[in-house]
Amino acid sequence: MAANPSNPHDAYFRNVLGRPAEAASELRLVLPKEIVARLDWSTLEVQSGTFVSDELRSRQSDLLFRTRLDGRDAFVYILLEHQSRSDNLMPFRMLEYVVNIWNHYLRSQPDARLLPPIIPVVVHVGPNGYRWTAPMDVVDLIDADADVRAALGEYLPRLRYVLDDVNAVDLPALLRRPLTPAAKVMLCLQKIVSGNPDLVTQLLLLRPELRAIIAGPGGKQAFRAIVKYILFVGDIDADDLDPLTDQLGTEAKEVIVTTADKLRAEGEARGEARGEARGEARGEARGRAAALIELLTLKFGRLPASVEQVIRDGGLEQLKVWTARVLTASSLDDVLA
């Protein structure tokens, strides 16, 4: 498809794992068993907002869940890392996010004297299949020899995150995971959609999960989010999905066709809007150029044709700068310098 959102991975990730039941299926699988047994899964509740910085948002997405651990407040923080290589500074970034969550908690609980536990989880699903090789603990980032670290001991910061490196799991093993259909399809698609010439063949492996999603509550809407992600990220058109829709039935076919039509219309609308904006900017630039030529002619006399052409070729911001110089300029060079 021609249109692309700034971060389709984020939108799809949030659409699925933002639902506690789907998130719980992933967390039960990756968290240590002793933690799984002590969390109150019935209280798992997604919190609003994000803690990812603007400059990292194109490759990271996050979700924060509030829950209870042994009867006390606790949080689980899930970070989706979707890039081609590991982020070596991930332990430090995770420490920043955890501190930000604590600060947010203290602002909402000004009388608190203790901090709730936060369980950090990184889900890595990147293009090209690179496995995660980054350090797992903040202390591993400290630039010091082993004997210096040993001497500093408990004075060095420590924070370790839980890692689910989906890139290290082959597709058959991922399909065997005891996840909800929506969570399983989401992780599989994050893994296989981008730049995959065998995408349709591999999508057929997800038929049982896709059928379950379509047949479930809000099935059409959930399947539409899946189709939207595939068409945005994959090098594929709606017609290429015919082998899949032949297996899933007319309802799936209808969703694929209507979603493709909507995405195509949205892409055309964005293109028209960009074209209109460019046209308006060009129109304003022409108007400013004409006004500037008139002002300069009144002040300095008839302008050389080459000067007029330079002004007409000037961009909108440059024309604004030149116009501002007219009142104090004593020559054309003072204006156009």
Tab-separated table of C-alpha atoms in Angstrom, residues 16-320:
chain	number	residue	atom	x	y	z
A	16	VAL	CA	-3.699	-6.020	21.110
A	17	LEU	CA	-1.595	-6.001	24.278
A	18	GLY	CA	-3.492	-3.004	25.600
A	19	ARG	CA	-6.213	-5.519	26.477
A	20	PRO	CA	-5.397	-7.155	29.846
A	21	ALA	CA	-6.383	-10.673	28.769
A	22	GLU	CA	-4.006	-10.564	25.801
A	23	ALA	CA	-1.202	-8.995	27.844
A	24	ALA	CA	-1.673	-11.582	30.597
A	25	SER	CA	-1.134	-14.448	28.168
A	26	GLU	CA	2.229	-12.988	27.140
A	27	LEU	CA	3.274	-12.065	30.686
A	28	ARG	CA	2.378	-15.465	32.138
A	29	LEU	CA	4.721	-16.963	29.562
A	30	VAL	CA	7.760	-14.711	30.045
A	31	LEU	CA	7.734	-13.714	33.724
A	32	PRO	CA	9.419	-15.913	36.342
A	33	LYS	CA	7.015	-18.556	37.661
A	34	GLU	CA	7.274	-17.329	41.254
A	35	ILE	CA	6.157	-13.847	40.119
A	36	VAL	CA	3.343	-15.258	37.986
A	37	ALA	CA	2.013	-17.132	41.017
A	38	ARG	CA	2.005	-14.032	43.223
A	39	LEU	CA	0.458	-11.484	40.851
A	40	ASP	CA	-3.284	-10.863	41.083
A	41	TRP	CA	-4.179	-11.218	37.419
A	42	SER	CA	-7.780	-10.161	37.991
A	43	THR	CA	-6.572	-6.637	38.837
A	44	LEU	CA	-4.370	-6.177	35.759
A	45	GLU	CA	-5.332	-2.766	34.358
A	46	VAL	CA	-3.675	-0.762	31.606
A	47	GLN	CA	-2.597	2.786	32.501
A	48	SER	CA	-2.776	5.749	30.144
A	49	GLY	CA	0.243	7.482	28.679
A	50	THR	CA	3.685	6.544	27.470
A	51	PHE	CA	7.155	6.875	28.963
A	52	VAL	CA	9.103	6.543	25.719
A	53	SER	CA	10.930	9.700	24.642
A	54	ASP	CA	9.930	11.386	21.395
A	55	GLU	CA	13.208	10.568	19.648
A	56	LEU	CA	12.762	6.830	20.333
A	57	ARG	CA	9.066	6.567	19.592
A	58	SER	CA	9.602	5.445	15.995
A	59	ARG	CA	11.202	2.208	17.192
A	60	GLN	CA	9.758	1.686	20.685
A	61	SER	CA	6.252	1.309	22.085
A	62	ASP	CA	5.265	0.816	25.691
A	63	LEU	CA	2.384	-0.209	27.925
A	64	LEU	CA	2.110	0.141	31.694
A	65	PHE	CA	-0.162	-2.135	33.735
A	66	ARG	CA	-1.159	-1.691	37.332
A	67	THR	CA	-1.854	-4.780	39.391
A	68	ARG	CA	-1.409	-6.270	42.869
A	69	LEU	CA	1.531	-8.330	44.084
A	70	ASP	CA	0.953	-10.071	47.418
A	71	GLY	CA	-1.856	-7.599	48.085
A	72	ARG	CA	0.170	-4.463	47.388
A	73	ASP	CA	0.388	-2.081	44.437
A	74	ALA	CA	2.688	-3.226	41.644
A	75	PHE	CA	3.282	-2.384	38.012
A	76	VAL	CA	4.333	-4.319	34.937
A	77	TYR	CA	5.986	-2.249	32.221
A	78	ILE	CA	6.108	-3.745	28.707
A	79	LEU	CA	8.384	-2.177	26.109
A	80	LEU	CA	8.164	-3.297	22.492
A	81	GLU	CA	11.522	-2.818	20.786
A	82	HIS	CA	11.038	-2.958	17.021
A	83	GLN	CA	14.287	-2.262	15.202
A	84	SER	CA	16.910	-4.134	13.236
A	85	ARG	CA	19.554	-4.198	15.984
A	86	SER	CA	19.750	-4.370	19.765
A	87	ASP	CA	19.876	-1.155	21.760
A	88	ASN	CA	23.050	-1.417	23.831
A	89	LEU	CA	21.790	1.247	26.244
A	90	MET	CA	18.516	-0.543	26.944
A	91	PRO	CA	19.263	-1.124	30.674
A	92	PHE	CA	19.839	2.608	31.115
A	93	ARG	CA	16.737	3.511	29.101
A	94	MET	CA	14.689	1.068	31.151
A	95	LEU	CA	16.033	2.602	34.348
A	96	GLU	CA	14.898	6.015	33.083
A	97	TYR	CA	11.427	4.684	32.309
A	98	VAL	CA	11.114	3.009	35.722
A	99	VAL	CA	12.151	6.206	37.524
A	100	ASN	CA	9.619	8.162	35.436
A	101	ILE	CA	6.902	5.700	36.440
A	102	TRP	CA	7.830	6.090	40.106
A	103	ASN	CA	7.735	9.878	39.766
A	104	HIS	CA	4.299	9.623	38.178
A	105	TYR	CA	3.172	7.356	41.025
A	106	LEU	CA	4.439	9.749	43.698
A	107	ARG	CA	2.649	12.682	42.091
A	108	SER	CA	-0.590	10.735	42.270
A	109	GLN	CA	0.178	9.429	45.790
A	110	PRO	CA	1.810	12.404	47.580
A	111	ASP	CA	1.632	10.698	50.982
A	112	ALA	CA	3.465	7.567	49.813
A	113	ARG	CA	6.695	6.760	51.658
A	114	LEU	CA	7.552	3.575	49.769
A	115	LEU	CA	7.782	2.775	46.065
A	116	PRO	CA	5.781	0.005	44.357
A	117	PRO	CA	7.659	-2.764	42.541
A	118	ILE	CA	7.870	-2.340	38.777
A	119	ILE	CA	8.572	-5.399	36.631
A	120	PRO	CA	10.244	-4.294	33.359
A	121	VAL	CA	9.704	-6.456	30.271
A	122	VAL	CA	11.267	-5.972	26.827
A	123	VAL	CA	9.638	-7.676	23.845
A	124	HIS	CA	12.044	-7.599	20.904
A	125	VAL	CA	10.666	-8.168	17.419
A	126	GLY	CA	12.863	-6.566	14.795
A	127	PRO	CA	13.158	-6.796	11.016
A	128	ASN	CA	15.903	-8.950	9.488
A	129	GLY	CA	15.767	-11.437	12.365
A	130	TYR	CA	18.626	-10.018	14.441
A	131	ARG	CA	18.727	-11.508	17.925
A	132	TRP	CA	19.025	-9.426	21.076
A	133	THR	CA	22.617	-8.974	22.206
A	134	ALA	CA	22.389	-5.893	24.430
A	135	PRO	CA	23.309	-5.988	28.144
A	136	MET	CA	20.510	-7.007	30.485
A	137	ASP	CA	21.488	-5.039	33.611
A	138	VAL	CA	22.448	-1.427	34.264
A	139	VAL	CA	25.595	-2.540	36.081
A	140	ASP	CA	26.847	-4.118	32.841
A	141	LEU	CA	27.028	-0.649	31.288
A	142	ILE	CA	29.428	0.734	33.878
A	143	ASP	CA	32.803	1.349	32.254
A	144	ALA	CA	35.071	-0.291	34.832
A	145	ASP	CA	37.217	-3.397	35.141
A	146	ALA	CA	35.856	-6.430	36.933
A	147	ASP	CA	37.945	-5.778	40.046
A	148	VAL	CA	36.740	-2.165	40.200
A	149	ARG	CA	33.137	-3.328	39.917
A	150	ALA	CA	33.753	-5.837	42.677
A	151	ALA	CA	35.253	-3.126	44.895
A	152	LEU	CA	32.324	-0.786	44.262
A	153	GLY	CA	29.916	-3.665	44.829
A	154	GLU	CA	26.578	-2.507	46.188
A	155	TYR	CA	27.288	1.128	45.297
A	156	LEU	CA	26.672	0.443	41.628
A	157	PRO	CA	23.088	0.667	40.348
A	158	ARG	CA	21.337	-2.521	39.293
A	159	LEU	CA	18.188	-3.025	37.275
A	160	ARG	CA	17.550	-6.119	35.190
A	161	TYR	CA	14.693	-6.489	32.746
A	162	VAL	CA	12.816	-9.551	31.517
A	163	LEU	CA	13.458	-10.220	27.827
A	164	ASP	CA	11.252	-11.933	25.278
A	165	ASP	CA	13.418	-12.042	22.168
A	166	VAL	CA	10.841	-13.096	19.604
A	167	ASN	CA	13.547	-12.946	16.925
A	168	ALA	CA	15.265	-15.866	18.659
A	169	VAL	CA	12.116	-18.008	18.345
A	170	ASP	CA	11.365	-19.649	15.013
A	171	LEU	CA	7.859	-19.404	13.627
A	172	PRO	CA	6.776	-22.994	14.428
A	173	ALA	CA	7.856	-22.535	18.066
A	174	LEU	CA	6.059	-19.186	18.231
A	175	LEU	CA	2.904	-20.824	16.896
A	176	ARG	CA	3.107	-23.412	19.689
A	177	ARG	CA	3.150	-20.782	22.411
A	178	PRO	CA	0.146	-20.921	24.793
A	179	LEU	CA	-1.025	-17.406	23.932
A	180	THR	CA	-4.429	-15.975	23.144
A	181	PRO	CA	-5.094	-15.965	19.386
A	182	ALA	CA	-4.801	-12.174	19.191
A	183	ALA	CA	-1.494	-12.044	21.092
A	184	LYS	CA	-0.039	-14.900	19.051
A	185	VAL	CA	-1.044	-13.349	15.724
A	186	MET	CA	0.326	-9.954	16.800
A	187	LEU	CA	3.755	-11.329	17.710
A	188	CYS	CA	3.897	-13.475	14.586
A	189	LEU	CA	2.992	-10.584	12.319
A	190	GLN	CA	5.482	-8.243	13.972
A	191	LYS	CA	8.061	-10.937	13.187
A	192	ILE	CA	7.153	-11.919	9.619
A	193	VAL	CA	5.333	-9.105	7.802
A	194	SER	CA	8.123	-6.658	6.958
A	195	GLY	CA	9.999	-7.456	3.738
A	196	ASN	CA	8.884	-11.082	3.610
A	197	PRO	CA	8.480	-12.587	0.107
A	198	ASP	CA	6.846	-15.704	1.640
A	199	LEU	CA	4.355	-13.704	3.695
A	200	VAL	CA	1.147	-15.173	2.265
A	201	THR	CA	2.403	-18.733	2.743
A	202	GLN	CA	3.274	-18.010	6.365
A	203	LEU	CA	-0.017	-16.203	6.976
A	204	LEU	CA	-1.782	-19.436	6.084
A	205	LEU	CA	-0.156	-21.000	9.158
A	206	LEU	CA	-2.198	-18.580	11.272
A	207	ARG	CA	-5.575	-19.766	9.966
A	208	PRO	CA	-6.767	-21.327	13.270
A	209	GLU	CA	-5.963	-18.171	15.234
A	210	LEU	CA	-7.459	-15.878	12.595
A	211	ARG	CA	-10.651	-17.920	12.495
A	212	ALA	CA	-10.903	-17.703	16.276
A	213	ILE	CA	-10.413	-13.940	16.185
A	214	ILE	CA	-13.079	-13.439	13.511
A	215	ALA	CA	-15.535	-15.652	15.400
A	216	GLY	CA	-14.881	-13.934	18.741
A	217	PRO	CA	-16.411	-10.782	20.257
A	218	GLY	CA	-15.667	-7.768	18.077
A	219	GLY	CA	-14.220	-10.135	15.515
A	220	LYS	CA	-14.561	-7.905	12.477
A	221	GLN	CA	-12.929	-4.953	14.190
A	222	ALA	CA	-10.065	-7.102	15.509
A	223	PHE	CA	-9.503	-8.671	12.088
A	224	ARG	CA	-9.610	-5.224	10.468
A	225	ALA	CA	-6.703	-4.102	12.693
A	226	ILE	CA	-4.747	-7.158	11.549
A	227	VAL	CA	-5.439	-6.489	7.878
A	228	LYS	CA	-4.535	-2.829	8.274
A	229	TYR	CA	-1.175	-3.753	9.781
A	230	ILE	CA	-0.431	-6.291	7.041
A	231	LEU	CA	-1.282	-3.864	4.239
A	232	PHE	CA	0.627	-0.981	5.820
A	233	VAL	CA	3.822	-2.870	6.645
A	234	GLY	CA	3.933	-5.735	4.157
A	235	ASP	CA	4.926	-5.406	0.523
A	236	ILE	CA	1.538	-6.738	-0.442
A	237	ASP	CA	-1.872	-5.757	-1.849
A	238	ALA	CA	-5.336	-6.942	-0.929
A	239	ASP	CA	-5.515	-9.229	-3.976
A	240	ASP	CA	-2.395	-11.045	-2.797
A	241	LEU	CA	-4.376	-12.200	0.244
A	242	ASP	CA	-6.865	-14.205	-1.840
A	243	PRO	CA	-5.340	-17.577	-0.820
A	244	LEU	CA	-5.922	-16.590	2.799
A	245	THR	CA	-9.462	-15.319	2.297
A	246	ASP	CA	-10.329	-18.491	0.395
A	247	GLN	CA	-9.594	-20.297	3.661
A	248	LEU	CA	-11.238	-17.771	6.000
A	249	GLY	CA	-14.493	-17.159	4.141
A	250	THR	CA	-16.593	-14.302	2.785
A	251	GLU	CA	-16.661	-12.312	6.015
A	252	ALA	CA	-12.862	-12.064	6.015
A	253	LYS	CA	-12.884	-11.173	2.318
A	254	GLU	CA	-15.320	-8.335	2.980
A	255	VAL	CA	-13.108	-6.918	5.742
A	256	ILE	CA	-9.999	-7.094	3.564
A	257	VAL	CA	-11.665	-5.363	0.614
A	258	THR	CA	-13.258	-2.579	2.681
A	259	THR	CA	-10.062	-2.005	4.677
A	260	ALA	CA	-7.963	-1.815	1.517
A	261	ASP	CA	-10.435	0.637	-0.038
A	262	LYS	CA	-10.388	2.805	3.081
A	263	LEU	CA	-6.592	2.839	3.267
A	264	ARG	CA	-6.378	3.713	-0.406
A	265	ALA	CA	-8.844	6.589	0.040
A	266	GLU	CA	-6.978	7.846	3.118
A	267	GLY	CA	-3.694	7.720	1.212
A	268	GLU	CA	-5.185	9.684	-1.663
A	269	ALA	CA	-6.653	12.227	0.767
A	270	ARG	CA	-3.287	12.691	2.459
A	271	GLY	CA	-1.660	13.127	-0.927
A	272	GLU	CA	-4.237	15.726	-1.925
A	273	ALA	CA	-3.817	17.543	1.386
A	274	ARG	CA	-0.046	17.631	0.934
A	275	GLY	CA	-0.537	18.875	-2.607
A	276	GLU	CA	-2.926	21.595	-1.454
A	277	ALA	CA	-0.509	22.659	1.274
A	278	ARG	CA	2.349	22.839	-1.206
A	279	GLY	CA	0.127	24.790	-3.599
A	280	GLU	CA	-0.827	27.282	-0.872
A	281	ALA	CA	2.833	27.730	0.076
A	282	ARG	CA	3.794	28.312	-3.553
A	283	GLY	CA	0.946	30.831	-3.922
A	284	GLU	CA	2.041	32.715	-0.812
A	285	ALA	CA	5.650	32.705	-2.019
A	286	ARG	CA	4.621	34.150	-5.393
A	287	GLY	CA	2.627	36.877	-3.653
A	288	ARG	CA	5.501	37.773	-1.337
A	289	ALA	CA	7.950	37.794	-4.257
A	290	ALA	CA	5.764	40.189	-6.225
A	291	ALA	CA	5.363	42.484	-3.207
A	292	LEU	CA	9.114	42.439	-2.525
A	293	ILE	CA	9.924	43.294	-6.138
A	294	GLU	CA	7.505	46.227	-5.941
A	295	LEU	CA	9.067	47.510	-2.693
A	296	LEU	CA	12.605	47.212	-4.024
A	297	THR	CA	11.628	48.959	-7.280
A	298	LEU	CA	10.135	51.876	-5.321
A	299	LYS	CA	13.288	52.160	-3.191
A	300	PHE	CA	16.078	51.414	-5.680
A	301	GLY	CA	14.514	51.889	-9.098
A	302	ARG	CA	13.999	49.326	-11.845
A	303	LEU	CA	15.528	45.968	-10.889
A	304	PRO	CA	17.748	43.897	-13.177
A	305	ALA	CA	15.955	40.880	-14.634
A	306	SER	CA	18.438	38.574	-12.888
A	307	VAL	CA	17.556	40.059	-9.482
A	308	GLU	CA	13.840	39.675	-10.132
A	309	GLN	CA	14.426	36.030	-11.058
A	310	VAL	CA	16.399	35.398	-7.849
A	311	ILE	CA	13.517	36.812	-5.828
A	312	ARG	CA	10.892	34.753	-7.706
A	313	ASP	CA	12.977	31.604	-7.112
A	314	GLY	CA	13.300	32.309	-3.392
A	315	GLY	CA	11.558	30.109	-0.843
A	316	LEU	CA	8.888	31.424	1.486
A	317	GLU	CA	11.155	31.712	4.535
A	318	GLN	CA	13.920	33.392	2.530
A	319	LEU	CA	11.424	35.896	1.122
A	320	LYS	CA	10.335	36.772	4.656
